Short mmCIF file of C-alpha atoms and ligand atoms in Angstrom, two decimals:
data_model
loop_
_atom_site.label_atom_id
_atom_site.label_comp_id
_atom_site.label_asym_id
_atom_site.label_seq_id
_atom_site.Cartn_x
_atom_site.Cartn_y
_atom_site.Cartn_z
CA UNK A 31 -57.29 25.07 10.66
CA UNK A 32 -55.21 24.33 13.78
CA UNK A 33 -51.72 23.40 13.14
CA UNK A 34 -50.80 20.24 14.82
CA UNK A 35 -47.30 20.45 16.09
CA UNK A 36 -46.68 16.75 16.37
CA UNK A 37 -47.64 16.53 12.74
CA UNK A 38 -45.32 19.43 11.79
CA UNK A 39 -42.36 17.65 13.74
CA UNK A 40 -43.10 14.36 11.75
CA UNK A 41 -43.42 16.18 8.38
CA UNK A 42 -40.09 18.10 9.01
CA UNK A 43 -38.41 15.00 9.79
CA UNK A 44 -39.67 13.04 6.77
CA UNK A 45 -38.96 16.05 4.47
CA UNK A 46 -35.22 16.08 5.47
CA UNK A 47 -34.65 12.42 4.40
CA UNK A 48 -36.99 12.75 1.45
CA UNK A 49 -34.95 15.71 0.22
CA UNK A 50 -31.69 13.90 0.62
CA UNK A 51 -32.95 10.68 -1.17
CA UNK A 52 -35.18 11.92 -4.17
CA UNK A 53 -34.01 14.32 -6.70
CA UNK A 54 -36.96 16.46 -7.82
CA UNK A 55 -38.39 15.79 -11.29
CA UNK A 56 -37.33 19.15 -12.76
CA UNK A 57 -33.75 18.43 -12.08
CA UNK A 58 -33.91 14.94 -13.55
CA UNK A 59 -35.43 16.67 -16.66
CA UNK A 60 -32.62 19.17 -16.61
CA UNK A 61 -30.05 16.25 -16.74
CA UNK A 62 -31.78 14.87 -19.79
CA UNK A 63 -31.68 18.30 -21.62
CA UNK A 64 -27.81 18.67 -20.68
CA UNK A 65 -26.90 15.07 -21.74
CA UNK A 66 -28.82 15.75 -25.11
CA UNK A 67 -26.81 18.91 -25.83
CA UNK A 68 -23.30 17.92 -24.45
CA UNK A 69 -20.54 17.17 -27.01
CA UNK A 70 -17.51 16.66 -24.77
CA UNK A 71 -16.48 12.99 -24.26
CA UNK A 72 -15.30 13.67 -20.51
CA UNK A 73 -18.42 15.77 -19.96
CA UNK A 74 -20.70 13.09 -21.27
CA UNK A 75 -19.05 10.51 -19.07
CA UNK A 76 -19.35 12.74 -15.92
CA UNK A 77 -23.05 13.47 -16.57
CA UNK A 78 -23.58 9.79 -17.03
CA UNK A 79 -22.13 9.11 -13.50
CA UNK A 80 -24.42 11.62 -12.02
CA UNK A 81 -27.53 10.11 -13.64
CA UNK A 82 -26.38 6.68 -12.65
CA UNK A 83 -25.93 7.98 -9.16
CA UNK A 84 -29.59 9.23 -8.98
CA UNK A 85 -30.72 5.67 -10.04
CA UNK A 86 -28.50 3.88 -7.42
CA UNK A 87 -29.76 6.15 -4.66
CA UNK A 88 -33.33 5.20 -5.59
CA UNK A 89 -32.47 1.54 -5.97
CA UNK A 90 -30.42 1.22 -2.74
CA UNK A 91 -32.60 3.67 -0.87
CA UNK A 92 -29.52 5.68 -0.10
CA UNK A 93 -29.05 9.50 0.16
CA UNK A 94 -27.89 11.16 -3.14
CA UNK A 95 -24.79 12.93 -1.61
CA UNK A 96 -22.95 12.46 1.56
CA UNK A 97 -23.35 16.17 2.39
CA UNK A 98 -26.43 16.47 4.52
CA UNK A 99 -26.12 20.27 4.08
CA UNK A 100 -27.43 23.09 6.20
CA UNK A 101 -31.13 22.35 6.85
CA UNK A 102 -33.39 25.17 5.64
CA UNK A 103 -37.16 25.16 6.07
CA UNK A 104 -39.30 27.52 4.14
CA UNK A 105 -42.82 27.77 5.71
CA UNK A 106 -45.65 29.30 3.89
CA UNK A 107 -48.75 29.95 5.92
CA UNK A 108 -52.15 30.34 4.21
CA UNK A 109 -55.36 31.94 5.45
CA UNK A 110 -57.33 30.95 8.45
CA UNK A 111 -54.54 28.89 9.88
CA UNK A 112 -53.86 29.16 13.64
CA UNK A 113 -50.66 28.25 15.41
CA UNK A 114 -48.38 29.19 18.15
CA UNK A 115 -45.18 30.65 16.35
CA UNK A 116 -42.76 29.80 19.05
CA UNK A 117 -44.10 26.25 19.06
CA UNK A 118 -43.93 25.98 15.31
CA UNK A 119 -40.21 26.87 15.45
CA UNK A 120 -39.52 24.36 18.21
CA UNK A 121 -41.31 21.49 16.17
CA UNK A 122 -39.36 22.25 13.10
CA UNK A 123 -36.20 21.89 15.11
CA UNK A 124 -37.35 18.72 16.77
CA UNK A 125 -38.22 17.22 13.32
CA UNK A 126 -34.73 18.04 12.00
CA UNK A 127 -33.03 16.48 15.11
CA UNK A 128 -35.21 13.50 14.91
CA UNK A 129 -34.44 12.86 11.21
CA UNK A 130 -30.65 13.11 11.84
CA UNK A 131 -30.95 10.57 14.72
CA UNK A 132 -33.37 8.09 13.12
CA UNK A 133 -31.63 7.99 9.75
CA UNK A 134 -28.08 8.21 11.04
CA UNK A 135 -27.42 11.26 8.99
CA UNK A 136 -24.05 13.01 9.33
CA UNK A 137 -24.71 16.22 11.24
CA UNK A 138 -22.92 18.81 9.20
CA UNK A 139 -23.62 21.64 11.56
CA UNK A 140 -21.04 23.28 13.91
CA UNK A 141 -20.74 26.15 16.19
CA UNK A 142 -19.01 29.05 14.08
CA UNK A 143 -16.29 29.73 16.60
CA UNK A 144 -15.75 26.56 18.72
CA UNK A 145 -16.54 24.20 15.64
CA UNK A 146 -18.50 22.00 18.24
CA UNK A 147 -20.79 19.57 16.39
CA UNK A 148 -23.80 18.63 18.54
CA UNK A 149 -24.49 15.69 15.96
CA UNK A 150 -28.10 16.91 15.75
CA UNK A 151 -27.95 18.96 12.48
CA UNK A 152 -28.94 21.94 14.55
CA UNK A 153 -27.23 24.74 16.23
CA UNK A 154 -27.48 28.36 16.97
CA UNK A 155 -30.25 29.74 14.57
CA UNK A 156 -30.09 26.46 12.55
CA UNK A 157 -32.18 24.97 11.19
CA UNK A 158 -32.86 28.08 9.18
CA UNK A 159 -36.58 28.93 9.21
CA UNK A 160 -38.23 31.40 6.73
CA UNK A 161 -41.85 32.12 7.34
CA UNK A 162 -44.04 33.70 4.70
CA UNK A 163 -47.80 33.99 4.06
CA UNK A 164 -50.05 33.56 1.02
CA UNK A 165 -53.69 33.44 0.11
CA UNK A 166 -54.42 29.85 0.04
CA UNK A 167 -57.29 28.71 2.39
CA UNK A 168 -56.23 26.50 5.33
CA UNK A 169 -52.97 25.43 3.69
CA UNK A 170 -49.41 25.32 5.10
CA UNK A 171 -46.52 24.57 2.78
CA UNK A 172 -43.28 23.30 4.20
CA UNK A 173 -40.27 23.19 1.93
CA UNK A 174 -37.20 21.62 3.12
CA UNK A 175 -33.73 22.42 1.46
CA UNK A 176 -30.63 20.57 2.68
CA UNK A 177 -28.16 23.26 1.21
CA UNK A 178 -24.90 21.60 0.24
CA UNK A 179 -21.66 23.32 1.40
CA UNK A 180 -19.51 22.95 -1.72
CA UNK A 181 -22.12 25.17 -3.68
CA UNK A 182 -23.05 27.36 -0.76
CA UNK A 183 -19.36 28.37 -0.55
CA UNK A 184 -19.89 29.75 -3.93
CA UNK A 185 -21.67 32.81 -2.55
CA UNK A 186 -20.78 36.37 -3.32
CA UNK A 187 -22.17 39.95 -2.81
CA UNK A 188 -21.05 43.11 -4.47
CA UNK A 189 -22.46 46.48 -3.83
CA UNK A 190 -21.95 48.04 -7.41
CA UNK A 191 -22.61 51.62 -8.12
CA UNK A 192 -25.50 52.77 -10.18
CA UNK A 193 -23.09 54.08 -12.67
CA UNK A 194 -21.65 50.57 -13.19
CA UNK A 195 -24.94 49.55 -14.73
CA UNK A 196 -26.42 46.12 -15.23
CA UNK A 197 -23.52 45.10 -17.43
CA UNK A 198 -21.07 45.13 -14.37
CA UNK A 199 -23.67 42.79 -12.51
CA UNK A 200 -23.69 40.41 -15.51
CA UNK A 201 -19.94 40.47 -15.63
CA UNK A 202 -19.74 39.81 -11.90
CA UNK A 203 -21.87 36.77 -12.40
CA UNK A 204 -19.75 35.31 -15.28
CA UNK A 205 -16.52 36.06 -13.46
CA UNK A 206 -17.82 34.24 -10.45
CA UNK A 207 -18.83 31.07 -12.41
CA UNK A 208 -15.33 31.16 -13.97
CA UNK A 209 -13.63 31.53 -10.62
CA UNK A 210 -15.63 28.75 -8.96
CA UNK A 211 -14.83 26.20 -11.77
CA UNK A 212 -15.53 22.60 -10.55
CA UNK A 213 -15.51 23.48 -6.79
CA UNK A 214 -19.39 23.90 -6.70
CA UNK A 215 -20.12 20.67 -8.43
CA UNK A 216 -21.57 21.72 -11.79
CA UNK A 217 -23.84 21.51 -13.60
CA UNK A 218 -25.26 24.11 -11.37
CA UNK A 219 -28.24 26.48 -10.94
CA UNK A 220 -26.60 29.91 -10.61
CA UNK A 221 -28.84 32.00 -8.29
CA UNK A 222 -28.48 35.77 -8.88
CA UNK A 223 -29.94 38.51 -6.74
CA UNK A 224 -30.32 41.98 -8.18
CA UNK A 225 -31.36 44.93 -5.94
CA UNK A 226 -32.63 45.21 -2.46
CA UNK A 227 -30.35 45.83 0.60
CA UNK A 228 -27.19 43.63 1.07
CA UNK A 229 -29.03 41.01 3.13
CA UNK A 230 -32.02 40.96 0.84
CA UNK A 231 -29.85 40.68 -2.18
CA UNK A 232 -28.18 37.62 -0.88
CA UNK A 233 -31.48 36.11 0.13
CA UNK A 234 -32.88 36.74 -3.41
CA UNK A 235 -29.95 34.84 -4.79
CA UNK A 236 -30.76 31.89 -2.61
CA UNK A 237 -34.41 31.94 -3.72
CA UNK A 238 -33.31 31.99 -7.23
CA UNK A 239 -30.80 29.15 -6.79
CA UNK A 240 -33.52 26.92 -5.18
CA UNK A 241 -36.38 27.83 -7.57
CA UNK A 242 -37.51 24.79 -9.71
CA UNK A 243 -36.07 24.53 -13.27
CA UNK A 244 -38.39 25.76 -15.88
CA UNK A 245 -39.68 28.70 -13.82
CA UNK A 246 -39.06 32.31 -15.00
CA UNK A 247 -38.35 35.43 -13.03
CA UNK A 248 -41.64 37.32 -12.62
CA UNK A 249 -40.16 40.54 -13.60
CA UNK A 250 -39.60 40.92 -17.43
CA UNK A 251 -36.34 42.72 -17.18
CA UNK A 252 -35.10 40.03 -14.77
CA UNK A 253 -36.39 37.17 -17.14
CA UNK A 254 -34.44 38.82 -20.04
CA UNK A 255 -31.15 38.72 -18.09
CA UNK A 256 -31.83 35.22 -16.88
CA UNK A 257 -32.14 34.04 -20.41
CA UNK A 258 -29.10 35.85 -21.58
CA UNK A 259 -26.93 34.53 -18.62
CA UNK A 260 -28.31 30.98 -18.95
CA UNK A 261 -27.07 30.83 -22.63
CA UNK A 262 -23.81 32.57 -21.78
CA UNK A 263 -22.53 30.33 -18.79
CA UNK A 264 -22.69 27.38 -21.08
CA UNK A 265 -20.38 28.87 -23.65
CA UNK A 266 -17.73 29.22 -20.94
CA UNK A 267 -16.44 25.64 -21.26
CA UNK A 268 -16.31 24.88 -17.42
CA UNK A 269 -18.35 21.89 -17.89
CA UNK A 270 -19.48 19.27 -15.36
CA UNK A 271 -17.18 19.02 -12.41
CA UNK A 272 -15.06 21.55 -14.03
CA UNK A 273 -13.55 19.13 -16.37
CA UNK A 274 -14.61 21.01 -19.57
CA UNK A 275 -17.77 20.77 -21.57
CA UNK A 276 -20.94 22.69 -22.29
CA UNK A 277 -22.92 21.52 -19.33
CA UNK A 278 -21.78 24.27 -16.76
CA UNK A 279 -25.28 25.09 -15.61
CA UNK A 280 -28.73 23.89 -15.78
CA UNK A 281 -29.79 27.48 -15.80
CA UNK A 282 -29.11 30.86 -14.30
CA UNK A 283 -32.06 32.20 -12.23
CA UNK A 284 -32.52 35.91 -11.29
CA UNK A 285 -34.69 37.35 -8.50
CA UNK A 286 -35.11 41.10 -8.16
CA UNK A 287 -36.15 43.69 -5.51
CA UNK A 288 -36.24 47.35 -5.60
CA UNK A 289 -33.12 49.21 -4.29
CA UNK A 290 -31.97 52.54 -3.21
CA UNK A 291 -31.11 55.35 -5.73
CA UNK A 292 -27.51 54.98 -4.60
CA UNK A 293 -27.23 51.30 -4.78
CA UNK A 294 -26.75 48.63 -7.39
CA UNK A 295 -26.29 45.35 -5.40
CA UNK A 296 -25.68 41.86 -7.02
CA UNK A 297 -25.39 38.60 -5.34
CA UNK A 298 -24.58 35.10 -6.37
CA UNK A 299 -25.54 31.75 -4.68
CA UNK A 300 -24.90 28.49 -6.34
CA UNK A 301 -26.97 25.31 -6.22
CA UNK A 302 -25.17 22.06 -7.11
CA UNK A 303 -26.30 19.14 -9.34
CA UNK A 304 -27.45 17.53 -6.15
CA UNK A 305 -30.26 20.20 -6.20
CA UNK A 306 -32.23 18.69 -3.43
CA UNK A 307 -35.66 20.01 -2.22
CA UNK A 308 -38.73 18.44 -0.87
CA UNK A 309 -42.14 19.96 -0.22
CA UNK A 310 -45.11 19.04 2.03
CA UNK A 311 -48.45 20.60 1.89
CA UNK A 312 -50.67 20.34 4.96
CA UNK A 313 -54.40 20.91 4.61
CA UNK A 314 -57.40 19.76 6.62
CA UNK A 315 -57.55 16.88 4.26
CA UNK A 316 -54.06 15.66 5.15
CA UNK A 317 -50.53 15.87 4.10
CA UNK A 318 -49.17 15.71 0.47
CA UNK A 319 -45.41 15.32 -0.34
CA UNK A 320 -44.02 16.45 -3.68
CA UNK B 225 -5.12 7.58 -22.80
CA UNK B 226 -4.22 4.47 -20.63
CA UNK B 227 -6.32 2.72 -17.92
CA UNK B 228 -4.45 1.61 -14.83
CA UNK B 229 -5.59 -0.92 -12.17
CA UNK B 230 -3.85 -0.14 -8.94
CA UNK B 231 -3.50 -2.53 -6.05
CA UNK B 232 -2.96 -0.16 -3.21
CA UNK B 233 -0.35 0.67 -1.81
CA UNK B 234 1.91 1.64 -4.67
CA UNK B 235 5.36 3.27 -5.10
CA UNK B 236 6.65 6.39 -6.73
CA UNK B 237 7.56 4.54 -10.05
CA UNK B 238 4.04 3.38 -10.42
CA UNK B 239 2.45 6.91 -9.70
CA UNK B 240 4.80 8.40 -12.38
CA UNK B 241 3.28 6.26 -15.06
CA UNK B 242 -0.02 7.96 -14.66
CA UNK B 243 -0.71 10.88 -17.16
CA UNK B 244 -3.55 13.38 -17.08
CA UNK B 245 -6.52 12.01 -18.92
CA UNK B 246 -5.71 8.41 -18.02
CA UNK B 247 -8.25 6.50 -15.97
CA UNK B 248 -7.73 4.48 -12.88
CA UNK B 249 -9.35 1.78 -10.92
CA UNK B 250 -8.20 1.34 -7.28
CA UNK B 251 -8.36 -1.91 -5.24
CA UNK B 252 -7.94 -2.96 -1.71
CA UNK B 253 -7.41 0.03 0.55
CA UNK B 254 -8.32 3.67 0.75
CA UNK B 255 -8.02 6.22 3.43
CA UNK B 256 -10.69 8.98 4.14
CA UNK B 257 -9.43 12.44 5.44
CA UNK B 258 -10.65 16.11 5.37
CA UNK B 259 -10.38 19.52 7.08
CA UNK B 260 -10.23 18.66 10.64
CA UNK B 261 -8.17 15.59 10.33
CA UNK B 262 -5.39 17.64 8.47
CA UNK B 263 -5.60 20.39 10.80
CA UNK B 264 -5.08 18.16 13.67
CA UNK B 265 -2.44 16.02 12.08
CA UNK B 266 -0.33 19.00 10.62
CA UNK B 267 -1.16 22.25 12.57
CA UNK B 268 -1.44 20.52 15.93
CA UNK B 269 1.19 17.75 15.43
CA UNK B 270 -0.98 14.75 16.05
CA UNK B 271 0.28 11.36 15.01
CA UNK B 272 -1.81 8.57 13.74
CA UNK B 273 -1.17 4.87 14.41
CA UNK B 274 -2.47 4.11 10.81
CA UNK B 275 0.20 3.43 8.17
CA UNK B 276 -0.56 5.68 5.10
CA UNK B 277 2.68 4.78 3.25
CA UNK B 278 2.15 4.54 -0.58
CA UNK B 279 -1.56 4.76 -0.13
CA UNK B 280 -4.47 6.94 -1.53
CA UNK B 281 -6.59 9.42 0.56
CA UNK B 282 -10.02 10.61 -0.42
CA UNK B 283 -11.45 13.85 0.89
CA UNK B 284 -14.56 12.76 2.49
CA UNK B 285 -16.56 12.82 5.65
CA UNK B 286 -18.82 9.83 5.52
CA UNK B 287 -22.20 9.04 6.82
CA UNK B 288 -21.75 5.88 8.89
CA UNK B 289 -23.92 3.75 11.13
CA UNK B 290 -22.89 2.43 14.48
CA UNK B 291 -23.25 -1.41 14.51
CA UNK B 292 -22.15 -4.39 16.56
CA UNK B 293 -18.52 -5.42 15.81
CA UNK B 294 -18.12 -8.25 13.41
CA UNK B 295 -16.03 -9.39 10.49
CA UNK B 296 -18.01 -7.06 8.29
CA UNK B 297 -17.59 -4.25 10.78
CA UNK B 298 -14.31 -4.66 12.67
CA UNK B 299 -14.51 -1.29 14.38
CA UNK B 300 -18.31 -1.16 14.84
CA UNK B 301 -19.06 1.20 11.79
CA UNK B 302 -20.88 0.30 8.69
CA UNK B 303 -20.82 2.57 5.70
CA UNK B 304 -24.06 4.37 4.91
CA UNK B 305 -23.29 7.08 2.45
CA UNK B 306 -19.66 7.99 1.49
CA UNK B 307 -18.92 10.75 -0.81
CA UNK B 308 -16.35 13.38 -1.64
CA UNK B 309 -15.90 16.87 -0.68
CA UNK B 310 -14.04 19.88 -2.36
CA UNK B 311 -10.34 19.43 -2.43
CA UNK B 312 -9.23 22.97 -2.69
CA UNK B 313 -9.61 23.62 0.95
CA UNK B 314 -6.99 21.02 1.79
CA UNK B 315 -4.38 22.48 -0.58
CA UNK B 316 -1.89 23.64 1.98
CA UNK B 317 -1.57 20.14 3.55
CA UNK B 318 -0.45 18.22 0.40
CA UNK B 319 3.24 18.33 0.81
CA UNK B 320 3.22 17.54 4.55
CA UNK B 321 0.83 14.58 3.79
CA UNK B 322 3.21 13.32 1.29
CA UNK B 323 6.45 13.91 3.14
CA UNK B 324 5.43 12.74 6.61
CA UNK B 325 2.88 10.07 5.86
CA UNK B 326 3.99 8.81 2.42
CA UNK B 327 0.73 9.37 0.59
CA UNK B 328 0.83 8.95 -3.14
CA UNK B 329 -2.68 9.56 -4.44
CA UNK B 330 -5.25 12.11 -3.65
CA UNK B 331 -8.82 11.54 -4.62
CA UNK B 332 -11.26 14.56 -4.66
CA UNK B 333 -13.30 16.83 -6.46
CA UNK B 334 -12.72 20.20 -8.04
CA UNK B 335 -8.88 19.84 -8.39
CA UNK B 336 -6.12 21.39 -6.47
CA UNK B 337 -3.55 24.19 -7.02
CA UNK B 338 0.11 24.97 -7.85
CA UNK B 339 1.53 23.91 -4.38
CA UNK B 340 -0.01 20.39 -4.86
CA UNK B 341 1.27 20.11 -8.48
CA UNK B 342 4.76 20.97 -7.24
CA UNK B 343 4.57 18.50 -4.36
CA UNK B 344 3.46 15.75 -6.86
CA UNK B 345 6.34 16.60 -9.23
CA UNK B 346 8.99 16.50 -6.40
CA UNK B 347 7.74 13.58 -4.50
CA UNK B 348 5.71 11.50 -6.89
CA UNK B 349 2.10 11.85 -6.55
CA UNK B 350 -1.20 12.30 -8.49
CA UNK B 351 -4.64 13.53 -8.07
CA UNK B 352 -7.54 11.43 -9.24
CA UNK B 353 -10.93 13.28 -10.00
CA UNK B 354 -14.03 11.55 -8.68
CA UNK B 355 -17.48 12.89 -9.66
CA UNK B 356 -18.65 14.93 -6.72
CA UNK B 357 -22.06 14.47 -5.41
CA UNK B 358 -22.38 10.91 -6.66
CA UNK B 359 -22.17 9.42 -3.28
CA UNK B 360 -24.84 6.79 -3.58
CA UNK B 361 -22.72 5.19 -6.36
CA UNK B 362 -19.46 5.74 -4.57
CA UNK B 363 -20.84 4.00 -1.51
CA UNK B 364 -21.35 0.78 -3.55
CA UNK B 365 -17.53 0.78 -4.14
CA UNK B 366 -16.82 0.67 -0.40
CA UNK B 367 -16.77 -2.88 1.05
CA UNK B 368 -16.20 -2.00 4.69
CA UNK B 369 -14.81 0.26 7.24
CA UNK B 370 -11.70 -1.50 8.34
CA UNK B 371 -10.28 0.94 10.86
CA UNK B 372 -10.73 4.49 12.33
CA UNK B 373 -8.33 6.92 14.13
CA UNK B 374 -8.84 10.25 15.63
CA UNK B 375 -12.57 9.34 15.97
CA UNK B 376 -12.97 12.31 18.48
CA UNK B 377 -13.12 14.55 15.30
CA UNK B 378 -16.16 12.45 13.96
CA UNK B 379 -17.18 12.45 11.11
CA UNK B 380 -13.81 14.13 10.32
CA UNK B 381 -11.91 11.06 11.57
CA UNK B 382 -9.13 9.31 9.73
CA UNK B 383 -10.98 6.27 8.07
CA UNK B 384 -9.52 3.22 6.62
CA UNK B 385 -11.92 1.71 4.00
CA UNK B 386 -11.68 -1.70 2.27
CA UNK B 387 -12.67 -1.14 -1.28
CA UNK B 388 -13.87 -3.09 -4.41
CA UNK B 389 -12.95 -1.92 -7.84
CA UNK B 390 -13.29 1.89 -7.04
CA UNK B 391 -13.56 3.84 -10.31
CA UNK B 392 -12.99 4.61 -12.99
CA UNK B 393 -11.31 7.80 -11.75
CA UNK B 394 -9.86 10.39 -14.00
CA UNK B 395 -6.23 11.42 -13.50
CA UNK B 396 -6.65 15.16 -13.06
CA UNK B 397 -3.14 16.08 -12.01
CA UNK B 398 -0.05 14.04 -12.60
CA UNK B 399 3.66 14.01 -11.29
CA UNK B 400 4.88 15.66 -14.60
CA UNK B 401 3.23 19.07 -13.93
CA UNK B 402 0.02 18.33 -15.93
CA UNK B 403 -3.28 19.37 -14.60
CA UNK B 404 -6.59 19.05 -16.54
CA UNK B 405 -8.12 21.69 -14.27
CA UNK B 406 -5.35 24.14 -15.56
CA UNK B 407 -6.03 23.20 -19.07
CA UNK B 408 -9.79 23.83 -18.59
CA UNK B 409 -9.03 27.16 -16.81
CA UNK B 410 -6.91 28.35 -19.60
CA UNK B 411 -9.54 27.34 -22.18
CA UNK B 412 -12.24 29.12 -20.10
CA UNK B 413 -10.05 32.26 -19.74
CA UNK B 414 -9.60 32.36 -23.61
CA UNK B 415 -13.47 32.32 -24.05
CA UNK B 416 -14.40 34.96 -21.31
CA UNK B 417 -14.10 38.09 -23.41
CA UNK B 418 -16.25 36.76 -26.27
CA UNK B 419 -18.90 35.52 -24.02
CA UNK B 420 -19.16 38.89 -22.04
CA UNK B 421 -19.31 40.73 -25.37
CA UNK B 422 -22.22 38.51 -26.50
CA UNK B 423 -24.26 39.65 -23.50
CA UNK B 424 -23.29 43.33 -23.67
CA UNK B 425 -21.03 43.20 -20.64
CA UNK B 426 -17.55 43.54 -22.30
CA UNK B 427 -15.00 45.73 -20.63
S1 SF4 C 564 -21.58 20.73 -3.72
FE1 SF4 C 564 -23.51 19.54 -3.79
S2 SF4 C 564 -23.16 17.69 -4.89
FE2 SF4 C 564 -21.19 18.54 -4.41
S3 SF4 C 564 -20.67 17.39 -2.63
FE3 SF4 C 564 -21.52 19.34 -1.97
S4 SF4 C 564 -23.74 18.83 -1.71
FE4 SF4 C 564 -22.89 17.20 -2.83
#
């Protein structure tokens, strides 16, 4: 399959606005679970407003949250796909710009030093593009994540020592959730990275934070910690919007990578309740959005 | 827990009636501000021609559409998606915003800190919590964009919105030193050790 760059541009544009408008089904189900388990009156009212907001966005064809985020595109290239890599990057960027213009999106992206906003949702090295490869025949997956800033500001890395053990990593996660309170728009998905190098660890936390609800860490030890922490955070009483209650998080997700004998890194990246993602799959048969 | 319907602007006596846990519906006028607006107003001494005296400000940077000027869009902007940003970043501006501009209410998400609480107590102000990230719903409460100043900072301009029954909002911090966010923080702090012990991560 030869990747058609005009098509990639269009898909990247569509994905941005779709992600901003339609909450993925796993998050909607997550809300149902939290509403069912919540006991606090204020917390129930806050969750009710969030659920209503999802319905209003669909009914009024509006975006869910005003924060259009930092655009991230995760590209997965299958087998027997040919393309020009530089052209692919340019097409993604054009798609992101086009969506911003055509949909009158607020550009939330600025130069880090001058704070100049080009009003395109693009800037130096943004949109963020990750490319990976998999085994699927003639298939390209494009996932778009508009990463909200309130929750992105809830990001932390600590290079713990091996002697600190895994208990220090767990404590680090719990203490960050406490410290963040309502600032990250709970209920959240708490993404935790364990291992790797510093940059890999942070990246793992982002993968974890943006993984669909209901999926489990592929490493059994990671999965165990994930289950433990998922239960523990909802005992803290932070609650939706930090106003108290059980519903602090939909889940804690953990991703791991091997690390150095001298290292024990832990990273935290938070996804807010507006846990937006959109996926397109391109095959010779056409484009499917999900 | 009382419910208050407030026709903006209001005076200090009215603000002092609000207690944490009460709910509020706002009417008529609301101003939008955020990081750059405040940095320019107070760190760089920029003045605004808009009168904020007795008014409420919301921490926002809206998505708006440029349209032809009309009665519905007096400055050529129509609201598209208006939501709320995290308030904590604006903490150091509260007192100046109240002293220089006369602001009485701050609407935001996540709450604010001790300096804001002190300013509310001294000058008569309150913080109203809105549900962050519920912007599609919030937008239905905005009737029109009445005015805009400092639009070179777009979207972080100073916005003047005409609103229809905006709320219910929750009084998160009042002028008597009360803060729901503090109460929750204390409660969470008291649970921390038991939670850590339950996952074998106690100190
Ligand atoms: S943290 Fe998320 S839900 Fe909250 S305002 Fe930002 S993007 Fe929206």
